[in-house]
mmCIF file of C-alpha atoms in Angstrom:
data_model
loop_
_atom_site.group_PDB
_atom_site.id
_atom_site.type_symbol
_atom_site.label_atom_id
_atom_site.label_comp_id
_atom_site.label_asym_id
_atom_site.label_seq_id
_atom_site.Cartn_x
_atom_site.Cartn_y
_atom_site.Cartn_z
ATOM 1 C CA UNK A 167 105.410 64.146 86.407
ATOM 2 C CA UNK A 168 108.968 65.426 86.167
ATOM 3 C CA UNK A 169 108.272 66.585 82.598
ATOM 4 C CA UNK A 170 105.193 68.502 83.706
ATOM 5 C CA UNK A 171 107.005 70.083 86.656
ATOM 6 C CA UNK A 172 109.816 71.192 84.364
ATOM 7 C CA UNK A 173 107.373 72.813 81.924
ATOM 8 C CA UNK A 174 105.574 74.540 84.801
ATOM 9 C CA UNK A 175 108.851 75.938 86.086
ATOM 10 C CA UNK A 176 109.325 77.506 82.647
ATOM 11 C CA UNK A 177 106.034 79.391 82.908
ATOM 12 C CA UNK A 178 102.267 79.255 82.592
ATOM 13 C CA UNK A 179 99.631 80.082 80.014
ATOM 14 C CA UNK A 180 96.846 82.246 81.469
ATOM 15 C CA UNK A 181 93.648 81.149 79.757
ATOM 16 C CA UNK A 182 91.800 84.246 80.973
ATOM 17 C CA UNK A 183 88.572 84.930 79.089
ATOM 18 C CA UNK A 184 89.666 83.306 75.825
ATOM 19 C CA UNK A 185 86.728 80.891 76.158
ATOM 20 C CA UNK A 186 84.469 83.913 75.521
ATOM 21 C CA UNK A 187 86.244 85.778 72.682
ATOM 22 C CA UNK A 188 83.118 87.831 72.001
ATOM 23 C CA UNK A 189 83.432 89.363 75.489
ATOM 24 C CA UNK A 190 87.115 90.282 75.325
ATOM 25 C CA UNK A 191 86.718 93.711 73.691
ATOM 26 C CA UNK A 192 83.903 94.659 76.073
ATOM 27 C CA UNK A 193 85.872 93.425 79.091
ATOM 28 C CA UNK A 194 88.994 95.289 77.956
ATOM 29 C CA UNK A 195 87.123 98.628 77.717
ATOM 30 C CA UNK A 196 85.152 98.000 80.932
ATOM 31 C CA UNK A 197 88.216 97.005 82.956
ATOM 32 C CA UNK A 198 90.387 99.804 81.536
ATOM 33 C CA UNK A 199 87.789 102.422 82.536
ATOM 34 C CA UNK A 200 87.344 100.976 86.017
ATOM 35 C CA UNK A 201 91.093 100.617 86.518
ATOM 36 C CA UNK A 202 91.683 104.249 85.490
ATOM 37 C CA UNK A 203 88.966 105.456 87.883
ATOM 38 C CA UNK A 204 90.381 103.265 90.661
ATOM 39 C CA UNK A 205 93.841 104.790 90.199
ATOM 40 C CA UNK A 206 92.413 108.316 90.107
ATOM 41 C CA UNK A 207 90.197 107.878 93.164
ATOM 42 C CA UNK A 208 92.738 106.156 95.396
ATOM 43 C CA UNK A 209 95.674 108.377 94.376
ATOM 44 C CA UNK A 210 93.475 111.381 95.193
ATOM 45 C CA UNK A 211 92.755 110.078 98.693
ATOM 46 C CA UNK A 212 96.413 109.342 99.419
ATOM 47 C CA UNK A 213 97.450 112.760 98.082
ATOM 48 C CA UNK A 214 94.762 114.609 100.077
ATOM 49 C CA UNK A 215 95.840 112.892 103.294
ATOM 50 C CA UNK A 216 99.428 113.967 102.689
ATOM 51 C CA UNK A 217 98.555 117.550 101.675
ATOM 52 C CA UNK A 218 95.873 118.505 104.233
ATOM 53 C CA UNK A 219 96.851 118.376 107.939
ATOM 54 C CA UNK A 220 93.156 118.453 108.903
ATOM 55 C CA UNK A 221 92.865 114.881 107.649
ATOM 56 C CA UNK A 222 95.608 113.614 109.957
ATOM 57 C CA UNK A 223 93.134 111.709 112.108
ATOM 58 C CA UNK A 224 92.794 107.950 112.747
ATOM 59 C CA UNK A 225 89.927 107.399 110.299
ATOM 60 C CA UNK A 226 91.775 109.048 107.410
ATOM 61 C CA UNK A 227 95.057 107.426 108.412
ATOM 62 C CA UNK A 228 93.460 103.996 107.906
ATOM 63 C CA UNK A 229 91.617 105.172 104.801
ATOM 64 C CA UNK A 230 94.948 106.262 103.321
ATOM 65 C CA UNK A 231 96.338 102.766 103.972
ATOM 66 C CA UNK A 232 93.233 101.225 102.380
ATOM 67 C CA UNK A 233 93.595 103.404 99.279
ATOM 68 C CA UNK A 234 97.289 102.528 98.966
ATOM 69 C CA UNK A 235 96.380 98.837 99.313
ATOM 70 C CA UNK A 236 93.760 99.107 96.586
ATOM 71 C CA UNK A 237 96.218 100.890 94.291
ATOM 72 C CA UNK A 238 98.739 98.083 94.623
ATOM 73 C CA UNK A 239 96.046 95.390 94.749
ATOM 74 C CA UNK A 240 94.550 96.228 91.362
ATOM 75 C CA UNK A 241 97.926 96.982 89.764
ATOM 76 C CA UNK A 242 99.110 93.484 90.684
ATOM 77 C CA UNK A 243 96.501 91.846 88.439
ATOM 78 C CA UNK A 244 94.799 94.315 86.075
ATOM 79 C CA UNK A 245 97.717 95.283 83.757
ATOM 80 C CA UNK A 246 98.401 91.580 83.110
ATOM 81 C CA UNK A 247 94.699 91.063 82.398
ATOM 82 C CA UNK A 248 94.580 93.993 79.976
ATOM 83 C CA UNK A 249 97.617 92.654 78.108
ATOM 84 C CA UNK A 250 95.987 89.227 77.841
ATOM 85 C CA UNK A 251 92.694 90.684 76.624
ATOM 86 C CA UNK A 252 94.325 92.956 74.052
ATOM 87 C CA UNK A 253 97.113 90.758 72.719
ATOM 88 C CA UNK A 254 97.804 87.138 71.884
ATOM 89 C CA UNK A 255 100.632 86.525 74.360
ATOM 90 C CA UNK A 256 99.017 84.958 77.431
ATOM 91 C CA UNK A 257 102.173 83.559 79.019
ATOM 92 C CA UNK A 258 103.689 84.441 82.368
ATOM 93 C CA UNK A 259 106.995 83.164 83.764
ATOM 94 C CA UNK A 260 107.052 80.874 86.772
ATOM 95 C CA UNK A 261 108.880 83.494 88.837
ATOM 96 C CA UNK A 262 106.463 86.196 87.729
ATOM 97 C CA UNK A 263 103.514 83.994 88.629
ATOM 98 C CA UNK A 264 104.845 83.206 92.109
ATOM 99 C CA UNK A 265 105.631 86.889 92.691
ATOM 100 C CA UNK A 266 102.141 87.915 91.557
ATOM 101 C CA UNK A 267 100.537 85.291 93.799
ATOM 102 C CA UNK A 268 102.601 86.332 96.826
ATOM 103 C CA UNK A 269 101.971 90.068 96.364
ATOM 104 C CA UNK A 270 98.270 89.562 95.658
ATOM 105 C CA UNK A 271 97.757 87.366 98.734
ATOM 106 C CA UNK A 272 99.752 89.802 100.897
ATOM 107 C CA UNK A 273 97.647 92.788 99.829
ATOM 108 C CA UNK A 274 94.319 90.930 99.970
ATOM 109 C CA UNK A 275 95.076 89.482 103.420
ATOM 110 C CA UNK A 276 96.243 92.862 104.690
ATOM 111 C CA UNK A 277 92.997 94.455 103.489
ATOM 112 C CA UNK A 278 90.982 91.785 105.315
ATOM 113 C CA UNK A 279 92.651 92.750 108.597
ATOM 114 C CA UNK A 280 92.667 96.493 107.878
ATOM 115 C CA UNK A 281 88.892 96.506 107.349
ATOM 116 C CA UNK A 282 88.538 95.075 110.867
ATOM 117 C CA UNK A 283 90.763 97.849 112.202
ATOM 118 C CA UNK A 284 88.632 100.457 110.431
ATOM 119 C CA UNK A 285 85.458 98.903 111.884
ATOM 120 C CA UNK A 286 87.011 99.091 115.367
ATOM 121 C CA UNK A 287 87.860 102.747 114.756
ATOM 122 C CA UNK A 288 84.222 103.464 113.853
ATOM 123 C CA UNK A 289 83.062 101.474 116.910
ATOM 124 C CA UNK A 290 85.286 103.576 119.178
ATOM 125 C CA UNK A 291 84.082 106.817 117.540
ATOM 126 C CA UNK A 292 80.366 105.989 117.811
ATOM 127 C CA UNK A 293 80.147 103.871 120.960
ATOM 128 C CA UNK A 294 82.957 105.436 123.028
ATOM 129 C CA UNK A 295 83.064 109.064 121.807
ATOM 130 C CA UNK A 296 84.299 110.511 125.118
ATOM 131 C CA UNK A 297 87.286 108.141 125.177
ATOM 132 C CA UNK A 298 87.936 108.104 121.421
ATOM 133 C CA UNK A 299 91.079 110.245 121.438
ATOM 134 C CA UNK A 300 92.541 108.206 124.299
ATOM 135 C CA UNK A 301 91.742 104.882 122.634
ATOM 136 C CA UNK A 302 92.845 105.754 119.109
ATOM 137 C CA UNK A 303 96.121 107.474 119.916
ATOM 138 C CA UNK A 304 98.764 107.637 117.152
ATOM 139 C CA UNK A 305 100.937 104.823 118.507
ATOM 140 C CA UNK A 306 98.005 102.376 118.584
ATOM 141 C CA UNK A 307 96.936 103.392 115.069
ATOM 142 C CA UNK A 308 100.434 102.841 113.710
ATOM 143 C CA UNK A 309 100.706 99.510 115.547
ATOM 144 C CA UNK A 310 97.375 98.251 114.168
ATOM 145 C CA UNK A 311 98.275 99.325 110.616
ATOM 146 C CA UNK A 312 101.691 97.647 110.864
ATOM 147 C CA UNK A 313 100.087 94.513 112.326
ATOM 148 C CA UNK A 314 97.672 94.357 109.389
ATOM 149 C CA UNK A 315 100.601 94.340 106.958
ATOM 150 C CA UNK A 316 102.504 91.781 109.058
ATOM 151 C CA UNK A 317 99.552 89.362 109.246
ATOM 152 C CA UNK A 318 98.949 89.732 105.516
ATOM 153 C CA UNK A 319 102.585 88.995 104.708
ATOM 154 C CA UNK A 320 102.728 85.948 107.024
ATOM 155 C CA UNK A 321 99.527 84.473 105.566
ATOM 156 C CA UNK A 322 100.855 84.994 102.044
ATOM 157 C CA UNK A 323 104.202 83.381 102.879
ATOM 158 C CA UNK A 324 102.459 80.293 104.257
ATOM 159 C CA UNK A 325 100.076 79.814 101.331
ATOM 160 C CA UNK A 326 102.635 80.633 98.627
ATOM 161 C CA UNK A 327 105.117 78.237 100.234
ATOM 162 C CA UNK A 328 102.533 75.445 100.272
ATOM 163 C CA UNK A 329 101.722 76.103 96.617
ATOM 164 C CA UNK A 330 105.375 76.015 95.537
ATOM 165 C CA UNK A 331 105.818 72.627 97.236
ATOM 166 C CA UNK A 332 103.006 71.027 95.197
ATOM 167 C CA UNK A 333 103.814 68.983 92.073
ATOM 168 C CA UNK A 334 101.935 70.503 89.135
ATOM 169 C CA UNK A 335 100.772 68.549 86.083
ATOM 170 C CA UNK A 336 99.930 71.318 83.648
ATOM 171 C CA UNK A 337 101.184 74.744 82.624
ATOM 172 C CA UNK A 338 97.738 75.956 81.506
ATOM 173 C CA UNK A 339 96.211 78.094 84.277
ATOM 174 C CA UNK A 340 92.480 78.606 83.752
ATOM 175 C CA UNK A 341 92.325 82.126 85.172
ATOM 176 C CA UNK A 342 93.325 85.674 84.261
ATOM 177 C CA UNK A 343 95.971 85.882 86.988
ATOM 178 C CA UNK A 344 97.891 83.516 89.248
ATOM 179 C CA UNK A 345 95.279 82.735 91.887
ATOM 180 C CA UNK A 346 95.471 79.953 94.456
ATOM 181 C CA UNK A 347 92.253 77.967 93.682
ATOM 182 C CA UNK A 348 93.223 77.786 90.004
ATOM 183 C CA UNK A 349 96.681 76.508 91.019
ATOM 184 C CA UNK A 350 95.186 73.759 93.161
ATOM 185 C CA UNK A 351 93.402 72.444 90.081
ATOM 186 C CA UNK A 352 96.821 71.779 88.491
ATOM 187 C CA UNK A 353 98.057 69.500 91.288
ATOM 188 C CA UNK A 354 99.313 66.062 90.196
ATOM 189 C CA UNK A 355 98.499 64.199 93.384
ATOM 190 C CA UNK A 356 96.102 64.156 96.303
ATOM 191 C CA UNK A 357 96.436 67.475 98.133
ATOM 192 C CA UNK A 358 93.876 67.013 100.917
ATOM 193 C CA UNK A 359 96.502 67.721 103.580
ATOM 194 C CA UNK A 360 97.711 70.885 101.842
ATOM 195 C CA UNK A 361 94.164 72.010 101.145
ATOM 196 C CA UNK A 362 93.221 71.505 104.814
ATOM 197 C CA UNK A 363 96.117 73.711 105.967
ATOM 198 C CA UNK A 364 95.160 76.394 103.451
ATOM 199 C CA UNK A 365 91.527 76.165 104.550
ATOM 200 C CA UNK A 366 92.452 76.865 108.163
ATOM 201 C CA UNK A 367 94.544 79.864 107.100
ATOM 202 C CA UNK A 368 91.650 81.179 105.007
ATOM 203 C CA UNK A 369 89.184 80.804 107.889
ATOM 204 C CA UNK A 370 91.501 82.910 110.039
ATOM 205 C CA UNK A 371 92.045 85.601 107.399
ATOM 206 C CA UNK A 372 88.502 85.733 105.944
ATOM 207 C CA UNK A 373 85.808 84.441 108.297
ATOM 208 C CA UNK A 374 87.189 85.720 111.615
ATOM 209 C CA UNK A 375 87.618 89.315 110.348
ATOM 210 C CA UNK A 376 84.138 89.244 108.758
ATOM 211 C CA UNK A 377 82.599 88.158 112.081
ATOM 212 C CA UNK A 378 84.497 90.856 113.992
ATOM 213 C CA UNK A 379 83.290 93.516 111.551
ATOM 214 C CA UNK A 380 79.679 92.362 111.894
ATOM 215 C CA UNK A 381 79.950 92.425 115.708
ATOM 216 C CA UNK A 382 81.373 95.964 115.573
ATOM 217 C CA UNK A 383 78.544 97.187 113.356
ATOM 218 C CA UNK A 384 75.915 95.526 115.553
ATOM 219 C CA UNK A 385 77.218 97.600 118.474
ATOM 220 C CA UNK A 386 77.319 100.687 116.239
ATOM 221 C CA UNK A 387 73.699 100.077 115.180
ATOM 222 C CA UNK A 388 72.621 99.746 118.800
ATOM 223 C CA UNK A 389 74.335 103.043 119.628
ATOM 224 C CA UNK A 390 72.737 104.763 116.623
ATOM 225 C CA UNK A 391 69.261 103.575 117.662
ATOM 226 C CA UNK A 392 69.709 105.490 120.910
ATOM 227 C CA UNK A 393 70.165 108.729 118.951
ATOM 228 C CA UNK A 394 67.006 110.841 119.322
ATOM 229 C CA UNK A 395 67.375 112.761 116.068
ATOM 230 C CA UNK A 396 65.734 110.950 113.148
ATOM 231 C CA UNK A 397 68.003 112.799 110.691
ATOM 232 C CA UNK A 398 71.049 111.693 112.684
ATOM 233 C CA UNK A 399 69.858 108.090 112.658
ATOM 234 C CA UNK A 400 69.206 108.168 108.932
ATOM 235 C CA UNK A 401 72.634 109.631 108.189
ATOM 236 C CA UNK A 402 74.427 107.144 110.455
ATOM 237 C CA UNK A 403 72.569 104.142 109.040
ATOM 238 C CA UNK A 404 73.191 105.365 105.492
ATOM 239 C CA UNK A 405 76.933 105.618 106.163
ATOM 240 C CA UNK A 406 77.112 102.259 107.972
ATOM 241 C CA UNK A 407 75.000 100.604 105.286
ATOM 242 C CA UNK A 408 77.289 101.782 102.505
ATOM 243 C CA UNK A 409 80.353 100.600 104.443
ATOM 244 C CA UNK A 410 78.763 97.184 104.992
ATOM 245 C CA UNK A 411 77.929 96.986 101.278
ATOM 246 C CA UNK A 412 81.598 97.271 100.314
ATOM 247 C CA UNK A 413 82.675 94.892 103.088
ATOM 248 C CA UNK A 414 80.024 92.332 102.061
ATOM 249 C CA UNK A 415 81.100 92.532 98.418
ATOM 250 C CA UNK A 416 84.776 92.064 99.290
ATOM 251 C CA UNK A 417 84.367 89.290 101.879
ATOM 252 C CA UNK A 418 81.430 87.611 100.131
ATOM 253 C CA UNK A 419 83.261 87.147 96.836
ATOM 254 C CA UNK A 420 86.452 86.156 98.677
ATOM 255 C CA UNK A 421 84.665 83.567 100.829
ATOM 256 C CA UNK A 422 82.883 82.152 97.769
ATOM 257 C CA UNK A 423 86.208 81.723 95.963
ATOM 258 C CA UNK A 424 88.479 80.517 98.750
ATOM 259 C CA UNK A 425 86.287 78.544 101.159
ATOM 260 C CA UNK A 426 84.351 76.211 98.880
ATOM 261 C CA UNK A 427 85.707 72.648 98.414
ATOM 262 C CA UNK A 428 88.006 72.320 95.420
ATOM 263 C CA UNK A 429 85.842 69.637 93.794
ATOM 264 C CA UNK A 430 83.011 72.199 93.650
ATOM 265 C CA UNK A 431 85.153 75.129 92.511
ATOM 266 C CA UNK A 432 84.218 76.280 89.006
ATOM 267 C CA UNK A 433 87.104 77.966 87.223
ATOM 268 C CA UNK A 434 84.739 79.678 84.785
ATOM 269 C CA UNK A 435 82.593 81.188 87.541
ATOM 270 C CA UNK A 436 85.702 81.910 89.606
ATOM 271 C CA UNK A 437 87.078 84.245 86.937
ATOM 272 C CA UNK A 438 83.941 86.382 86.920
ATOM 273 C CA UNK A 439 83.654 86.384 90.727
ATOM 274 C CA UNK A 440 87.310 87.472 90.920
ATOM 275 C CA UNK A 441 86.396 90.616 88.969
ATOM 276 C CA UNK A 442 84.356 91.764 91.980
ATOM 277 C CA UNK A 443 87.265 91.817 94.423
ATOM 278 C CA UNK A 444 89.937 92.836 91.908
ATOM 279 C CA UNK A 445 87.995 95.473 89.914
ATOM 280 C CA UNK A 446 84.710 96.488 91.579
ATOM 281 C CA UNK A 447 85.578 96.690 95.292
ATOM 282 C CA UNK A 448 88.738 98.842 94.843
ATOM 283 C CA UNK A 449 86.767 101.505 92.960
ATOM 284 C CA UNK A 450 83.893 101.461 95.466
ATOM 285 C CA UNK A 451 86.137 102.068 98.480
ATOM 286 C CA UNK A 452 87.063 105.691 97.625
ATOM 287 C CA UNK A 453 83.481 106.419 96.551
ATOM 288 C CA UNK A 454 81.791 104.928 99.605
ATOM 289 C CA UNK A 455 84.216 106.189 102.226
ATOM 290 C CA UNK A 456 84.572 109.728 100.855
ATOM 291 C CA UNK A 457 81.515 110.649 98.778
ATOM 292 C CA UNK A 458 79.528 111.806 101.825
ATOM 293 C CA UNK A 459 82.532 112.928 103.821
ATOM 294 C CA UNK A 460 82.626 116.686 104.302
ATOM 295 C CA UNK A 461 86.262 116.725 105.475
ATOM 296 C CA UNK A 462 87.538 114.947 102.369
ATOM 297 C CA UNK A 463 85.330 116.987 100.045
ATOM 298 C CA UNK A 464 86.516 120.182 101.726
ATOM 299 C CA UNK A 465 90.157 119.145 101.395
ATOM 300 C CA UNK A 466 89.623 118.307 97.719
ATOM 301 C CA UNK A 467 88.065 121.708 96.936
ATOM 302 C CA UNK A 468 90.820 123.433 98.875
ATOM 303 C CA UNK A 469 93.518 121.686 96.822
ATOM 304 C CA UNK A 470 91.666 122.367 93.564
ATOM 305 C CA UNK A 471 91.238 126.053 94.457
ATOM 306 C CA UNK A 472 94.913 126.331 95.327
ATOM 307 C CA UNK A 473 95.889 124.709 92.024
ATOM 308 C CA UNK A 474 93.579 127.036 90.090
ATOM 309 C CA UNK A 475 95.103 130.088 91.806
ATOM 310 C CA UNK A 476 98.583 128.908 90.847
ATOM 311 C CA UNK A 477 97.534 128.683 87.206
#
């Protein structure tokens, strides 16, 4: 065991998608395109929020945080994946692996909480429109955003600390990045106690936020049904439906990966499921939250027109 722990401290080999060499070129092109679009879309949202004062409202404040999260979230894992797919060096140092795990869990946990905050913002806007400005005042918005980051960081510290305390019996990690379920498969001894603690933390960070979001949207749906205009109902349900699609994709894939018992966890399936919350969801967020948004579209055209005039 000491020999294995020593080798693990020296680093890990990320197996990635080497079991399917025929897919590696396709995955490299697919992921590179999606990563580039994710960077472009989320950088655009952050830049528009900073450049256009008309977007300095609670909804766009949280959307800016979400876009920044997605930028960092994908950058934590995707460059490493692209290197592994393109080259032959699939190693990562122990320190680099722990850092990647901590940052990834911090950002993912923060996004789980931030999506709840955004659902509450939409609940206040739709169900309490007369009191919206009083409820969502700047201090509360800043406090909720800061709390999202704090909860994410605390959850990551707990889970990363538990992982580092485990004795590991292999340095071959069957994943494309340093993810917790893949780490648990490397444990040398019975980890039921550690797994139980992690399970509780995951319930708090995944299931509770998902339930709160669903409750918020149930109230929003009830408020929308009271709208007399059929066009207004259709527009509201279309917007809420698209939001719930992204939330379901993010939480659904996360719950599948992190809440199933370890003896049932399939590393092969886990790698493909992980693509949904590391690649697909971050590119959908800017599309879903801004594609039908007149304020964001107007701000974008204004910036583009200003840039064209300068040229």
